[in-house]
PDB file of C-alpha atoms in Angstrom:
ATOM      1  CA  UNK A   1      18.356  13.464  -6.786  1.00 52.00           C
ATOM      2  CA  UNK A   2      19.862  12.565  -3.388  1.00 59.00           C
ATOM      3  CA  UNK A   3      18.831   9.076  -1.976  1.00 89.00           C
ATOM      4  CA  UNK A   4      15.359   9.319  -0.324  1.00 95.00           C
ATOM      5  CA  UNK A   5      15.926   6.449   1.975  1.00 95.00           C
ATOM      6  CA  UNK A   6      18.479   8.791   3.867  1.00 94.00           C
ATOM      7  CA  UNK A   7      15.543  11.213   5.220  1.00 95.00           C
ATOM      8  CA  UNK A   8      15.603  11.710   8.444  1.00 94.00           C
ATOM      9  CA  UNK A   9      13.811  14.816   9.672  1.00 95.00           C
ATOM     10  CA  UNK A  10      10.913  16.745   8.336  1.00 95.00           C
ATOM     11  CA  UNK A  11      12.825  19.339   6.812  1.00 96.00           C
ATOM     12  CA  UNK A  12      14.644  16.882   4.854  1.00 95.00           C
ATOM     13  CA  UNK A  13      11.301  15.391   3.867  1.00 97.00           C
ATOM     14  CA  UNK A  14      10.042  19.124   2.838  1.00 97.00           C
ATOM     15  CA  UNK A  15      13.343  19.750   0.940  1.00 96.00           C
ATOM     16  CA  UNK A  16      13.055  16.406  -1.106  1.00 96.00           C
ATOM     17  CA  UNK A  17       9.348  16.503  -1.742  1.00 97.00           C
ATOM     18  CA  UNK A  18       9.674  20.092  -3.162  1.00 97.00           C
ATOM     19  CA  UNK A  19      12.550  18.842  -5.417  1.00 96.00           C
ATOM     20  CA  UNK A  20      10.687  15.904  -6.629  1.00 97.00           C
ATOM     21  CA  UNK A  21       7.416  18.098  -7.116  1.00 98.00           C
ATOM     22  CA  UNK A  22       9.245  20.634  -9.405  1.00 97.00           C
ATOM     23  CA  UNK A  23      11.445  17.752 -11.354  1.00 97.00           C
ATOM     24  CA  UNK A  24       8.086  15.581 -12.229  1.00 98.00           C
ATOM     25  CA  UNK A  25       6.731  18.745 -13.325  1.00 98.00           C
ATOM     26  CA  UNK A  26       9.436  19.185 -15.749  1.00 97.00           C
ATOM     27  CA  UNK A  27       9.439  15.405 -16.932  1.00 97.00           C
ATOM     28  CA  UNK A  28       5.941  14.042 -16.481  1.00 97.00           C
ATOM     29  CA  UNK A  29       3.601  15.506 -19.072  1.00 97.00           C
ATOM     30  CA  UNK A  30       0.272  14.322 -17.269  1.00 97.00           C
ATOM     31  CA  UNK A  31       1.211  15.991 -14.222  1.00 98.00           C
ATOM     32  CA  UNK A  32       2.565  19.151 -16.020  1.00 98.00           C
ATOM     33  CA  UNK A  33      -0.650  19.437 -17.648  1.00 97.00           C
ATOM     34  CA  UNK A  34      -2.605  18.736 -14.685  1.00 97.00           C
ATOM     35  CA  UNK A  35      -0.533  21.427 -12.578  1.00 98.00           C
ATOM     36  CA  UNK A  36      -1.084  23.804 -15.254  1.00 97.00           C
ATOM     37  CA  UNK A  37      -4.792  23.208 -15.337  1.00 96.00           C
ATOM     38  CA  UNK A  38      -4.848  24.313 -11.895  1.00 96.00           C
ATOM     39  CA  UNK A  39      -3.114  27.294 -12.914  1.00 96.00           C
ATOM     40  CA  UNK A  40      -0.252  26.597 -10.261  1.00 96.00           C
ATOM     41  CA  UNK A  41       3.172  28.234 -10.491  1.00 96.00           C
ATOM     42  CA  UNK A  42       5.912  25.559  -9.632  1.00 96.00           C
ATOM     43  CA  UNK A  43       8.120  27.958  -8.262  1.00 95.00           C
ATOM     44  CA  UNK A  44       5.509  29.512  -5.784  1.00 96.00           C
ATOM     45  CA  UNK A  45       4.842  26.051  -4.123  1.00 96.00           C
ATOM     46  CA  UNK A  46       6.835  25.582  -1.066  1.00 96.00           C
ATOM     47  CA  UNK A  47       5.070  23.658   1.673  1.00 96.00           C
ATOM     48  CA  UNK A  48       3.216  20.130   1.302  1.00 97.00           C
ATOM     49  CA  UNK A  49      -0.377  21.377   1.140  1.00 95.00           C
ATOM     50  CA  UNK A  50       0.406  23.396  -1.523  1.00 96.00           C
ATOM     51  CA  UNK A  51       1.592  20.742  -3.753  1.00 98.00           C
ATOM     52  CA  UNK A  52      -1.357  19.489  -6.641  1.00 97.00           C
ATOM     53  CA  UNK A  53      -2.059  15.755  -6.053  1.00 98.00           C
ATOM     54  CA  UNK A  54      -2.632  13.881  -8.899  1.00 98.00           C
ATOM     55  CA  UNK A  55      -6.167  11.983  -8.741  1.00 97.00           C
ATOM     56  CA  UNK A  56      -5.461   8.267  -8.651  1.00 96.00           C
ATOM     57  CA  UNK A  57      -7.917   7.672 -11.526  1.00 95.00           C
ATOM     58  CA  UNK A  58      -5.493   9.069 -14.045  1.00 96.00           C
ATOM     59  CA  UNK A  59      -3.326   5.764 -13.752  1.00 97.00           C
ATOM     60  CA  UNK A  60      -6.055   3.903 -15.650  1.00 95.00           C
ATOM     61  CA  UNK A  61      -6.278   6.048 -18.750  1.00 93.00           C
ATOM     62  CA  UNK A  62      -2.777   7.476 -19.058  1.00 96.00           C
ATOM     63  CA  UNK A  63       1.021   6.451 -18.849  1.00 96.00           C
ATOM     64  CA  UNK A  64       2.330   8.240 -15.759  1.00 97.00           C
ATOM     65  CA  UNK A  65       6.049   7.809 -16.621  1.00 97.00           C
ATOM     66  CA  UNK A  66       9.141  10.295 -16.757  1.00 97.00           C
ATOM     67  CA  UNK A  67       9.840  11.176 -20.371  1.00 96.00           C
ATOM     68  CA  UNK A  68      13.344  10.430 -20.146  1.00 96.00           C
ATOM     69  CA  UNK A  69      12.889   7.009 -19.211  1.00 95.00           C
ATOM     70  CA  UNK A  70      11.360   3.763 -20.909  1.00 93.00           C
ATOM     71  CA  UNK A  71      10.094   0.621 -19.516  1.00 95.00           C
ATOM     72  CA  UNK A  72       8.100  -2.453 -20.115  1.00 94.00           C
ATOM     73  CA  UNK A  73       7.695  -3.547 -16.697  1.00 95.00           C
ATOM     74  CA  UNK A  74       4.429  -2.284 -15.185  1.00 96.00           C
ATOM     75  CA  UNK A  75       2.280  -3.215 -12.181  1.00 96.00           C
ATOM     76  CA  UNK A  76      -1.666  -3.474 -12.961  1.00 94.00           C
ATOM     77  CA  UNK A  77      -4.387  -3.347 -10.286  1.00 89.00           C
ATOM     78  CA  UNK A  78      -6.570  -6.018  -9.775  1.00 78.00           C
ATOM     79  CA  UNK A  79     -10.326  -6.426 -11.043  1.00 67.00           C
ATOM     80  CA  UNK A  80     -12.378  -7.916 -13.692  1.00 54.00           C
ATOM     81  CA  UNK A  81     -11.376  -7.977 -17.486  1.00 53.00           C
ATOM     82  CA  UNK A  82     -14.298  -5.521 -18.177  1.00 54.00           C
ATOM     83  CA  UNK A  83     -13.094  -2.894 -15.828  1.00 73.00           C
ATOM     84  CA  UNK A  84     -10.402  -0.550 -17.132  1.00 86.00           C
ATOM     85  CA  UNK A  85      -7.399  -1.072 -14.762  1.00 91.00           C
ATOM     86  CA  UNK A  86      -4.494   1.027 -13.568  1.00 94.00           C
ATOM     87  CA  UNK A  87      -1.292   0.875 -14.794  1.00 95.00           C
ATOM     88  CA  UNK A  88       1.994   1.663 -13.089  1.00 97.00           C
ATOM     89  CA  UNK A  89       4.908   1.910 -15.150  1.00 97.00           C
ATOM     90  CA  UNK A  90       8.149   0.859 -13.278  1.00 97.00           C
ATOM     91  CA  UNK A  91      11.503   2.259 -14.734  1.00 96.00           C
ATOM     92  CA  UNK A  92      14.047   1.263 -11.782  1.00 95.00           C
ATOM     93  CA  UNK A  93      12.524  -2.040 -10.231  1.00 95.00           C
ATOM     94  CA  UNK A  94      15.757  -1.350  -7.440  1.00 95.00           C
ATOM     95  CA  UNK A  95      13.842   1.762  -5.806  1.00 96.00           C
ATOM     96  CA  UNK A  96      11.046  -0.671  -5.385  1.00 97.00           C
ATOM     97  CA  UNK A  97      13.093  -3.239  -3.873  1.00 97.00           C
ATOM     98  CA  UNK A  98      14.640  -0.905  -1.582  1.00 96.00           C
ATOM     99  CA  UNK A  99      11.437   0.453  -0.253  1.00 97.00           C
ATOM    100  CA  UNK A 100       9.904  -3.009   0.381  1.00 98.00           C
ATOM    101  CA  UNK A 101      13.105  -4.000   2.355  1.00 98.00           C
ATOM    102  CA  UNK A 102      13.671  -0.817   4.395  1.00 97.00           C
ATOM    103  CA  UNK A 103       9.796  -0.371   4.999  1.00 97.00           C
ATOM    104  CA  UNK A 104       9.580  -4.408   6.340  1.00 98.00           C
ATOM    105  CA  UNK A 105      12.790  -3.967   8.442  1.00 97.00           C
ATOM    106  CA  UNK A 106      11.519  -0.916   9.951  1.00 96.00           C
ATOM    107  CA  UNK A 107       8.239  -1.665  10.981  1.00 97.00           C
ATOM    108  CA  UNK A 108       8.482  -6.152  11.470  1.00 96.00           C
ATOM    109  CA  UNK A 109      11.991  -7.082  11.351  1.00 97.00           C
ATOM    110  CA  UNK A 110      14.779  -8.347   8.965  1.00 98.00           C
ATOM    111  CA  UNK A 111      13.272 -10.330   6.233  1.00 98.00           C
ATOM    112  CA  UNK A 112      16.116 -12.798   6.619  1.00 98.00           C
ATOM    113  CA  UNK A 113      14.846 -13.948  10.026  1.00 97.00           C
ATOM    114  CA  UNK A 114      11.204 -15.276   8.561  1.00 97.00           C
ATOM    115  CA  UNK A 115       9.440 -17.741   6.753  1.00 97.00           C
ATOM    116  CA  UNK A 116       6.942 -16.440   4.320  1.00 98.00           C
ATOM    117  CA  UNK A 117       3.507 -17.903   3.567  1.00 97.00           C
ATOM    118  CA  UNK A 118       1.252 -15.985   0.962  1.00 96.00           C
ATOM    119  CA  UNK A 119      -2.481 -16.701   1.059  1.00 95.00           C
ATOM    120  CA  UNK A 120      -3.138 -14.311  -1.908  1.00 92.00           C
ATOM    121  CA  UNK A 121      -5.663 -16.405  -4.155  1.00 88.00           C
ATOM    122  CA  UNK A 122      -7.159 -13.237  -5.941  1.00 75.00           C
ATOM    123  CA  UNK A 123      -3.457 -11.878  -6.517  1.00 83.00           C
ATOM    124  CA  UNK A 124      -1.980 -15.117  -7.818  1.00 80.00           C
ATOM    125  CA  UNK A 125      -4.778 -15.543 -10.492  1.00 77.00           C
ATOM    126  CA  UNK A 126      -3.824 -12.041 -11.998  1.00 82.00           C
ATOM    127  CA  UNK A 127      -0.630 -10.869 -13.602  1.00 85.00           C
ATOM    128  CA  UNK A 128       1.478  -7.945 -12.844  1.00 91.00           C
ATOM    129  CA  UNK A 129       0.500  -7.344  -9.204  1.00 94.00           C
ATOM    130  CA  UNK A 130       2.908  -5.555  -7.183  1.00 95.00           C
ATOM    131  CA  UNK A 131       1.734  -7.263  -3.934  1.00 95.00           C
ATOM    132  CA  UNK A 132       2.964 -10.714  -5.400  1.00 95.00           C
ATOM    133  CA  UNK A 133       6.184  -8.767  -6.337  1.00 96.00           C
ATOM    134  CA  UNK A 134       6.507  -7.633  -3.136  1.00 97.00           C
ATOM    135  CA  UNK A 135       6.094 -11.060  -1.215  1.00 97.00           C
ATOM    136  CA  UNK A 136       8.301 -12.906  -3.937  1.00 97.00           C
ATOM    137  CA  UNK A 137      10.997 -10.516  -3.177  1.00 98.00           C
ATOM    138  CA  UNK A 138      10.914 -10.865   0.744  1.00 98.00           C
ATOM    139  CA  UNK A 139      10.768 -14.758   0.243  1.00 98.00           C
ATOM    140  CA  UNK A 140      13.938 -14.606  -1.852  1.00 98.00           C
ATOM    141  CA  UNK A 141      15.642 -12.588   0.763  1.00 98.00           C
ATOM    142  CA  UNK A 142      14.660 -14.840   3.295  1.00 97.00           C
ATOM    143  CA  UNK A 143      15.530 -18.004   1.461  1.00 97.00           C
ATOM    144  CA  UNK A 144      13.558 -20.063   3.815  1.00 97.00           C
ATOM    145  CA  UNK A 145      12.720 -23.581   2.163  1.00 97.00           C
ATOM    146  CA  UNK A 146       9.391 -23.563   3.775  1.00 96.00           C
ATOM    147  CA  UNK A 147       8.191 -20.239   1.966  1.00 97.00           C
ATOM    148  CA  UNK A 148       5.600 -20.664  -0.677  1.00 95.00           C
ATOM    149  CA  UNK A 149       1.807 -19.651  -1.779  1.00 95.00           C
ATOM    150  CA  UNK A 150      -1.415 -21.202  -1.071  1.00 93.00           C
ATOM    151  CA  UNK A 151      -4.552 -20.801  -3.196  1.00 89.00           C
ATOM    152  CA  UNK A 152      -7.620 -22.436  -1.867  1.00 87.00           C
ATOM    153  CA  UNK A 153      -5.759 -25.650  -0.498  1.00 91.00           C
ATOM    154  CA  UNK A 154      -6.542 -24.776   3.172  1.00 93.00           C
ATOM    155  CA  UNK A 155      -6.002 -27.932   4.593  1.00 92.00           C
ATOM    156  CA  UNK A 156      -2.028 -28.026   3.282  1.00 94.00           C
ATOM    157  CA  UNK A 157      -1.945 -24.434   4.969  1.00 93.00           C
ATOM    158  CA  UNK A 158      -3.352 -25.623   8.107  1.00 91.00           C
ATOM    159  CA  UNK A 159      -0.664 -28.533   8.187  1.00 91.00           C
ATOM    160  CA  UNK A 160       2.065 -26.442   7.399  1.00 92.00           C
ATOM    161  CA  UNK A 161       1.307 -23.937  10.052  1.00 91.00           C
ATOM    162  CA  UNK A 162       1.140 -26.267  12.970  1.00 88.00           C
ATOM    163  CA  UNK A 163       4.353 -27.962  11.731  1.00 89.00           C
ATOM    164  CA  UNK A 164       5.912 -24.492  11.805  1.00 89.00           C
ATOM    165  CA  UNK A 165       4.681 -23.648  15.153  1.00 82.00           C
ATOM    166  CA  UNK A 166       8.069 -23.223  16.757  1.00 83.00           C
ATOM    167  CA  UNK A 167       9.531 -20.803  13.999  1.00 91.00           C
ATOM    168  CA  UNK A 168       9.126 -17.283  12.764  1.00 93.00           C
ATOM    169  CA  UNK A 169       6.197 -17.044  10.299  1.00 95.00           C
ATOM    170  CA  UNK A 170       4.991 -14.360   8.334  1.00 96.00           C
ATOM    171  CA  UNK A 171       1.575 -15.275   6.671  1.00 96.00           C
ATOM    172  CA  UNK A 172       0.562 -12.312   4.053  1.00 97.00           C
ATOM    173  CA  UNK A 173      -3.202 -12.787   3.178  1.00 95.00           C
ATOM    174  CA  UNK A 174      -6.181 -10.934   1.617  1.00 93.00           C
ATOM    175  CA  UNK A 175      -8.505 -10.258   4.047  1.00 91.00           C
ATOM    176  CA  UNK A 176     -11.393 -12.843   2.328  1.00 92.00           C
ATOM    177  CA  UNK A 177      -9.120 -15.459   2.082  1.00 93.00           C
ATOM    178  CA  UNK A 178      -7.990 -15.185   5.597  1.00 95.00           C
ATOM    179  CA  UNK A 179     -11.612 -15.419   6.587  1.00 94.00           C
ATOM    180  CA  UNK A 180     -12.430 -18.430   4.274  1.00 93.00           C
ATOM    181  CA  UNK A 181      -9.278 -20.142   6.109  1.00 94.00           C
ATOM    182  CA  UNK A 182     -10.806 -19.690   9.541  1.00 93.00           C
ATOM    183  CA  UNK A 183     -14.084 -20.846   7.801  1.00 92.00           C
ATOM    184  CA  UNK A 184     -12.423 -24.107   6.794  1.00 92.00           C
ATOM    185  CA  UNK A 185     -10.880 -24.650  10.518  1.00 89.00           C
ATOM    186  CA  UNK A 186     -13.905 -24.197  12.257  1.00 87.00           C
ATOM    187  CA  UNK A 187     -16.204 -26.363   9.603  1.00 86.00           C
ATOM    188  CA  UNK A 188     -13.606 -29.116  10.053  1.00 80.00           C
ATOM    189  CA  UNK A 189     -13.050 -28.614  13.753  1.00 76.00           C
ATOM    190  CA  UNK A 190      -9.632 -28.094  13.379  1.00 72.00           C
ATOM    191  CA  UNK A 191      -7.804 -26.165  16.350  1.00 72.00           C
ATOM    192  CA  UNK A 192      -4.823 -23.692  15.394  1.00 72.00           C
ATOM    193  CA  UNK A 193      -2.138 -24.141  17.943  1.00 73.00           C
ATOM    194  CA  UNK A 194       0.582 -21.599  16.993  1.00 68.00           C
ATOM    195  CA  UNK A 195       3.256 -20.123  19.073  1.00 64.00           C
ATOM    196  CA  UNK A 196       3.461 -16.166  19.421  1.00 69.00           C
ATOM    197  CA  UNK A 197       6.048 -16.665  16.672  1.00 80.00           C
ATOM    198  CA  UNK A 198       3.117 -16.434  13.839  1.00 89.00           C
ATOM    199  CA  UNK A 199       2.422 -13.083  12.562  1.00 94.00           C
ATOM    200  CA  UNK A 200      -0.426 -12.477  10.294  1.00 95.00           C
ATOM    201  CA  UNK A 201      -0.121  -9.327   7.695  1.00 97.00           C
ATOM    202  CA  UNK A 202      -3.752  -8.876   5.990  1.00 95.00           C
ATOM    203  CA  UNK A 203      -3.441  -6.574   3.005  1.00 92.00           C
ATOM    204  CA  UNK A 204      -7.122  -5.730   2.911  1.00 84.00           C
ATOM    205  CA  UNK A 205      -9.643  -6.686   0.308  1.00 73.00           C
ATOM    206  CA  UNK A 206     -13.118  -8.383   0.111  1.00 61.00           C
ATOM    207  CA  UNK A 207     -13.704  -7.681  -3.706  1.00 55.00           C
ATOM    208  CA  UNK A 208     -17.410  -8.856  -2.826  1.00 53.00           C
ATOM    209  CA  UNK A 209     -16.418 -12.118  -1.655  1.00 53.00           C
ATOM    210  CA  UNK A 210     -17.422 -11.519   1.757  1.00 57.00           C
ATOM    211  CA  UNK A 211     -19.799  -9.263   3.779  1.00 62.00           C
ATOM    212  CA  UNK A 212     -18.237  -5.987   4.139  1.00 67.00           C
ATOM    213  CA  UNK A 213     -17.291  -5.124   7.730  1.00 77.00           C
ATOM    214  CA  UNK A 214     -15.000  -2.424   9.485  1.00 80.00           C
ATOM    215  CA  UNK A 215     -10.975  -2.959   9.736  1.00 83.00           C
ATOM    216  CA  UNK A 216     -11.582  -3.272  13.555  1.00 85.00           C
ATOM    217  CA  UNK A 217     -14.405  -6.126  13.480  1.00 88.00           C
ATOM    218  CA  UNK A 218     -12.251  -7.702  10.848  1.00 90.00           C
ATOM    219  CA  UNK A 219      -8.982  -7.375  13.390  1.00 91.00           C
ATOM    220  CA  UNK A 220     -10.991  -9.037  16.162  1.00 91.00           C
ATOM    221  CA  UNK A 221     -12.172 -11.930  14.272  1.00 92.00           C
ATOM    222  CA  UNK A 222      -9.116 -12.570  13.052  1.00 93.00           C
ATOM    223  CA  UNK A 223      -7.401 -12.374  16.416  1.00 90.00           C
ATOM    224  CA  UNK A 224      -9.666 -14.987  17.951  1.00 89.00           C
ATOM    225  CA  UNK A 225      -9.182 -17.361  14.977  1.00 89.00           C
ATOM    226  CA  UNK A 226      -5.537 -17.310  14.711  1.00 89.00           C
ATOM    227  CA  UNK A 227      -5.194 -17.105  18.418  1.00 85.00           C
ATOM    228  CA  UNK A 228      -2.534 -14.184  18.411  1.00 85.00           C
ATOM    229  CA  UNK A 229      -2.366 -10.398  18.714  1.00 85.00           C
ATOM    230  CA  UNK A 230       0.014 -10.287  16.105  1.00 90.00           C
ATOM    231  CA  UNK A 231      -2.448  -9.370  13.398  1.00 93.00           C
ATOM    232  CA  UNK A 232      -0.648  -6.581  11.187  1.00 96.00           C
ATOM    233  CA  UNK A 233      -2.133  -4.891   8.079  1.00 95.00           C
ATOM    234  CA  UNK A 234       0.004  -3.409   5.068  1.00 96.00           C
ATOM    235  CA  UNK A 235      -1.352  -0.527   3.416  1.00 96.00           C
ATOM    236  CA  UNK A 236      -0.294   0.229   0.005  1.00 95.00           C
ATOM    237  CA  UNK A 237      -1.715  -0.018  -3.810  1.00 95.00           C
ATOM    238  CA  UNK A 238      -0.510  -0.647  -7.581  1.00 95.00           C
ATOM    239  CA  UNK A 239       0.208   3.257  -7.616  1.00 97.00           C
ATOM    240  CA  UNK A 240       2.719   3.154  -5.000  1.00 97.00           C
ATOM    241  CA  UNK A 241       6.265   1.957  -4.595  1.00 97.00           C
ATOM    242  CA  UNK A 242       6.011   2.273  -0.823  1.00 97.00           C
ATOM    243  CA  UNK A 243       4.103   0.350   1.892  1.00 97.00           C
ATOM    244  CA  UNK A 244       2.509   1.703   5.148  1.00 98.00           C
ATOM    245  CA  UNK A 245       2.458  -0.883   8.220  1.00 98.00           C
ATOM    246  CA  UNK A 246      -0.116  -1.109  11.125  1.00 96.00           C
ATOM    247  CA  UNK A 247       0.801  -3.212  14.185  1.00 94.00           C
ATOM    248  CA  UNK A 248      -2.363  -3.420  15.677  1.00 83.00           C
ATOM    249  CA  UNK A 249      -5.138  -0.950  16.363  1.00 83.00           C
ATOM    250  CA  UNK A 250      -5.567  -0.111  12.387  1.00 89.00           C
ATOM    251  CA  UNK A 251      -2.973   2.838  13.044  1.00 95.00           C
ATOM    252  CA  UNK A 252      -0.503   2.878  10.190  1.00 97.00           C
ATOM    253  CA  UNK A 253       2.819   3.977  10.262  1.00 97.00           C
ATOM    254  CA  UNK A 254       4.741   5.763   7.115  1.00 97.00           C
ATOM    255  CA  UNK A 255       8.355   5.029   6.324  1.00 97.00           C
ATOM    256  CA  UNK A 256      10.471   8.276   6.227  1.00 96.00           C
ATOM    257  CA  UNK A 257      10.002   8.758   2.630  1.00 97.00           C
ATOM    258  CA  UNK A 258       6.288   8.624   2.777  1.00 98.00           C
ATOM    259  CA  UNK A 259       3.619  10.979   4.064  1.00 98.00           C
ATOM    260  CA  UNK A 260      -0.101  11.140   4.526  1.00 98.00           C
ATOM    261  CA  UNK A 261      -2.599  14.328   4.087  1.00 98.00           C
ATOM    262  CA  UNK A 262      -6.520  14.166   4.774  1.00 98.00           C
ATOM    263  CA  UNK A 263      -8.132  16.507   2.167  1.00 97.00           C
ATOM    264  CA  UNK A 264     -11.834  17.803   2.560  1.00 96.00           C
ATOM    265  CA  UNK A 265     -13.699  15.352   0.541  1.00 94.00           C
ATOM    266  CA  UNK A 266     -15.930  18.297  -1.129  1.00 91.00           C
ATOM    267  CA  UNK A 267     -12.805  20.749  -1.499  1.00 92.00           C
ATOM    268  CA  UNK A 268      -9.915  18.716  -2.873  1.00 89.00           C
ATOM    269  CA  UNK A 269      -7.822  21.929  -2.257  1.00 90.00           C
ATOM    270  CA  UNK A 270      -8.316  22.089   1.608  1.00 95.00           C
ATOM    271  CA  UNK A 271      -7.040  20.048   4.244  1.00 96.00           C
ATOM    272  CA  UNK A 272      -8.646  18.544   7.644  1.00 96.00           C
ATOM    273  CA  UNK A 273      -6.902  18.998  10.937  1.00 95.00           C
ATOM    274  CA  UNK A 274      -5.849  15.721  12.797  1.00 94.00           C
ATOM    275  CA  UNK A 275      -8.217  13.587  14.188  1.00 94.00           C
ATOM    276  CA  UNK A 276     -10.774  14.764  11.278  1.00 97.00           C
ATOM    277  CA  UNK A 277     -12.105  12.048   8.714  1.00 96.00           C
ATOM    278  CA  UNK A 278     -11.297  12.923   5.156  1.00 97.00           C
ATOM    279  CA  UNK A 279      -9.660  11.698   1.750  1.00 97.00           C
ATOM    280  CA  UNK A 280      -6.572  10.275   1.811  1.00 98.00           C
ATOM    281  CA  UNK A 281      -3.563  12.015  -0.066  1.00 98.00           C
ATOM    282  CA  UNK A 282      -0.398  10.134  -0.416  1.00 98.00           C
ATOM    283  CA  UNK A 283       3.518  11.424  -0.742  1.00 98.00           C
ATOM    284  CA  UNK A 284       5.562   8.491  -1.974  1.00 98.00           C
ATOM    285  CA  UNK A 285       8.875   9.794  -2.851  1.00 98.00           C
ATOM    286  CA  UNK A 286       9.767   6.317  -4.072  1.00 97.00           C
ATOM    287  CA  UNK A 287       7.612   6.871  -6.731  1.00 97.00           C
ATOM    288  CA  UNK A 288      10.406   8.867  -8.194  1.00 95.00           C
ATOM    289  CA  UNK A 289       9.689   7.947 -12.139  1.00 96.00           C
ATOM    290  CA  UNK A 290       5.827   8.443 -12.061  1.00 97.00           C
ATOM    291  CA  UNK A 291       4.325  10.601  -9.718  1.00 98.00           C
ATOM    292  CA  UNK A 292       4.869  11.242  -5.785  1.00 98.00           C
ATOM    293  CA  UNK A 293       1.640  12.904  -4.990  1.00 98.00           C
ATOM    294  CA  UNK A 294      -1.386  10.926  -5.325  1.00 98.00           C
ATOM    295  CA  UNK A 295      -4.943  11.745  -4.213  1.00 97.00           C
ATOM    296  CA  UNK A 296      -6.797   8.386  -3.499  1.00 97.00           C
ATOM    297  CA  UNK A 297     -10.346   7.762  -2.860  1.00 94.00           C
ATOM    298  CA  UNK A 298      -9.805   6.135   0.169  1.00 95.00           C
ATOM    299  CA  UNK A 299     -11.107   7.577   3.782  1.00 95.00           C
ATOM    300  CA  UNK A 300      -9.205   8.303   6.891  1.00 95.00           C
ATOM    301  CA  UNK A 301      -7.739  10.421   9.617  1.00 96.00           C
ATOM    302  CA  UNK A 302      -4.535  11.434  11.124  1.00 97.00           C
ATOM    303  CA  UNK A 303      -4.223  10.335  14.801  1.00 94.00           C
ATOM    304  CA  UNK A 304      -0.872  11.734  16.476  1.00 90.00           C
ATOM    305  CA  UNK A 305       1.985  10.239  14.280  1.00 90.00           C
ATOM    306  CA  UNK A 306       0.010   7.534  12.694  1.00 96.00           C
ATOM    307  CA  UNK A 307      -3.275   7.119  10.449  1.00 97.00           C
ATOM    308  CA  UNK A 308      -6.247   5.428  10.018  1.00 95.00           C
ATOM    309  CA  UNK A 309      -8.013   3.977   7.041  1.00 93.00           C
ATOM    310  CA  UNK A 310     -11.745   4.035   7.297  1.00 90.00           C
ATOM    311  CA  UNK A 311     -13.092   2.746   3.902  1.00 86.00           C
ATOM    312  CA  UNK A 312     -13.646   4.359   0.729  1.00 86.00           C
ATOM    313  CA  UNK A 313     -15.400   7.456  -0.666  1.00 86.00           C
ATOM    314  CA  UNK A 314     -18.955   6.689  -1.008  1.00 71.00           C
ATOM    315  CA  UNK A 315     -20.072   8.081  -4.452  1.00 54.00           C
ATOM    316  CA  UNK A 316     -22.657  10.525  -3.199  1.00 34.00           C
ATOM    317  CA  UNK A 317     -19.768  12.213  -1.546  1.00 39.00           C
ATOM    318  CA  UNK A 318     -17.478  11.925  -4.379  1.00 41.00           C
ATOM    319  CA  UNK A 319     -17.813  15.686  -5.958  1.00 34.00           C
ATOM    320  CA  UNK A 320     -14.434  16.537  -4.539  1.00 35.00           C
ATOM    321  CA  UNK A 321     -12.945  13.827  -6.794  1.00 36.00           C
ATOM    322  CA  UNK A 322     -14.780  15.019  -9.833  1.00 37.00           C
ATOM    323  CA  UNK A 323     -13.420  18.220  -9.320  1.00 40.00           C
ATOM    324  CA  UNK A 324      -9.994  17.159  -9.250  1.00 43.00           C
ATOM    325  CA  UNK A 325     -10.556  15.009 -12.663  1.00 43.00           C
ATOM    326  CA  UNK A 326     -12.713  17.140 -14.911  1.00 38.00           C
TER     327      UNK A 326
END
């Protein structure tokens, strides 16, 4: 297959997607069975909306992997030990590294220009996290001695952030941990005095640790707490090798090898018009050796050339996903 990172036009993306679909139909057993069950002829698929999207739940019970490769490397979703967790097997980690680098460079800047700090306790405490792998990779590319992770040592993070106030710093943080850090600052009358060089990238995730709130509410709290408008968001998941970024307003942009489609919640084989809310389908062509076409349980909508993430599908509205899995 040609290099997906060289995609420039919509025609390039469509052509690469159709070739990827047919290749994965031939070589990924679970996906082929899924397509056959739907009675879809791969040779008749010629547009993005005709490609079958594999329910993301399949990663919990099946190894989604090209039959021609083998690997011991996998990423695993976060959750409790009692949960059945998704596993994404990675045949070529260099693809993931290139996807990480190019996405970050496209939307944020060259990793070499930043100091990277991670406030990601729930992920550091688990093994096989794709998010930790991503931040580790960015730290290595950066090569700055100040790079590092923080669990619950908020005082140390506060001191370091103030010491670095004249340098370009990226703080990756899971949502509840960022809010906990601001609570620490407020309860200890600590005033953050950062320059505009600080960028906070929240990665989502309350995990029952905080009262649920909308993304817009979260962004306002973080902007006021960190005294900066540079509150960005990163959207990805264990089952993807690519990342979309929002530079504000909860509006995400995809790299050239990734696309979002919005499916009808109750009919998984029909799609919503731009501006209407539905469930998010993702095309990630970096998933060359697993599955590039994934039906998630996230709600969202497309606005112009960007998309918004609006929450999760309520269980009362999950009939469309059930149709896909059954």
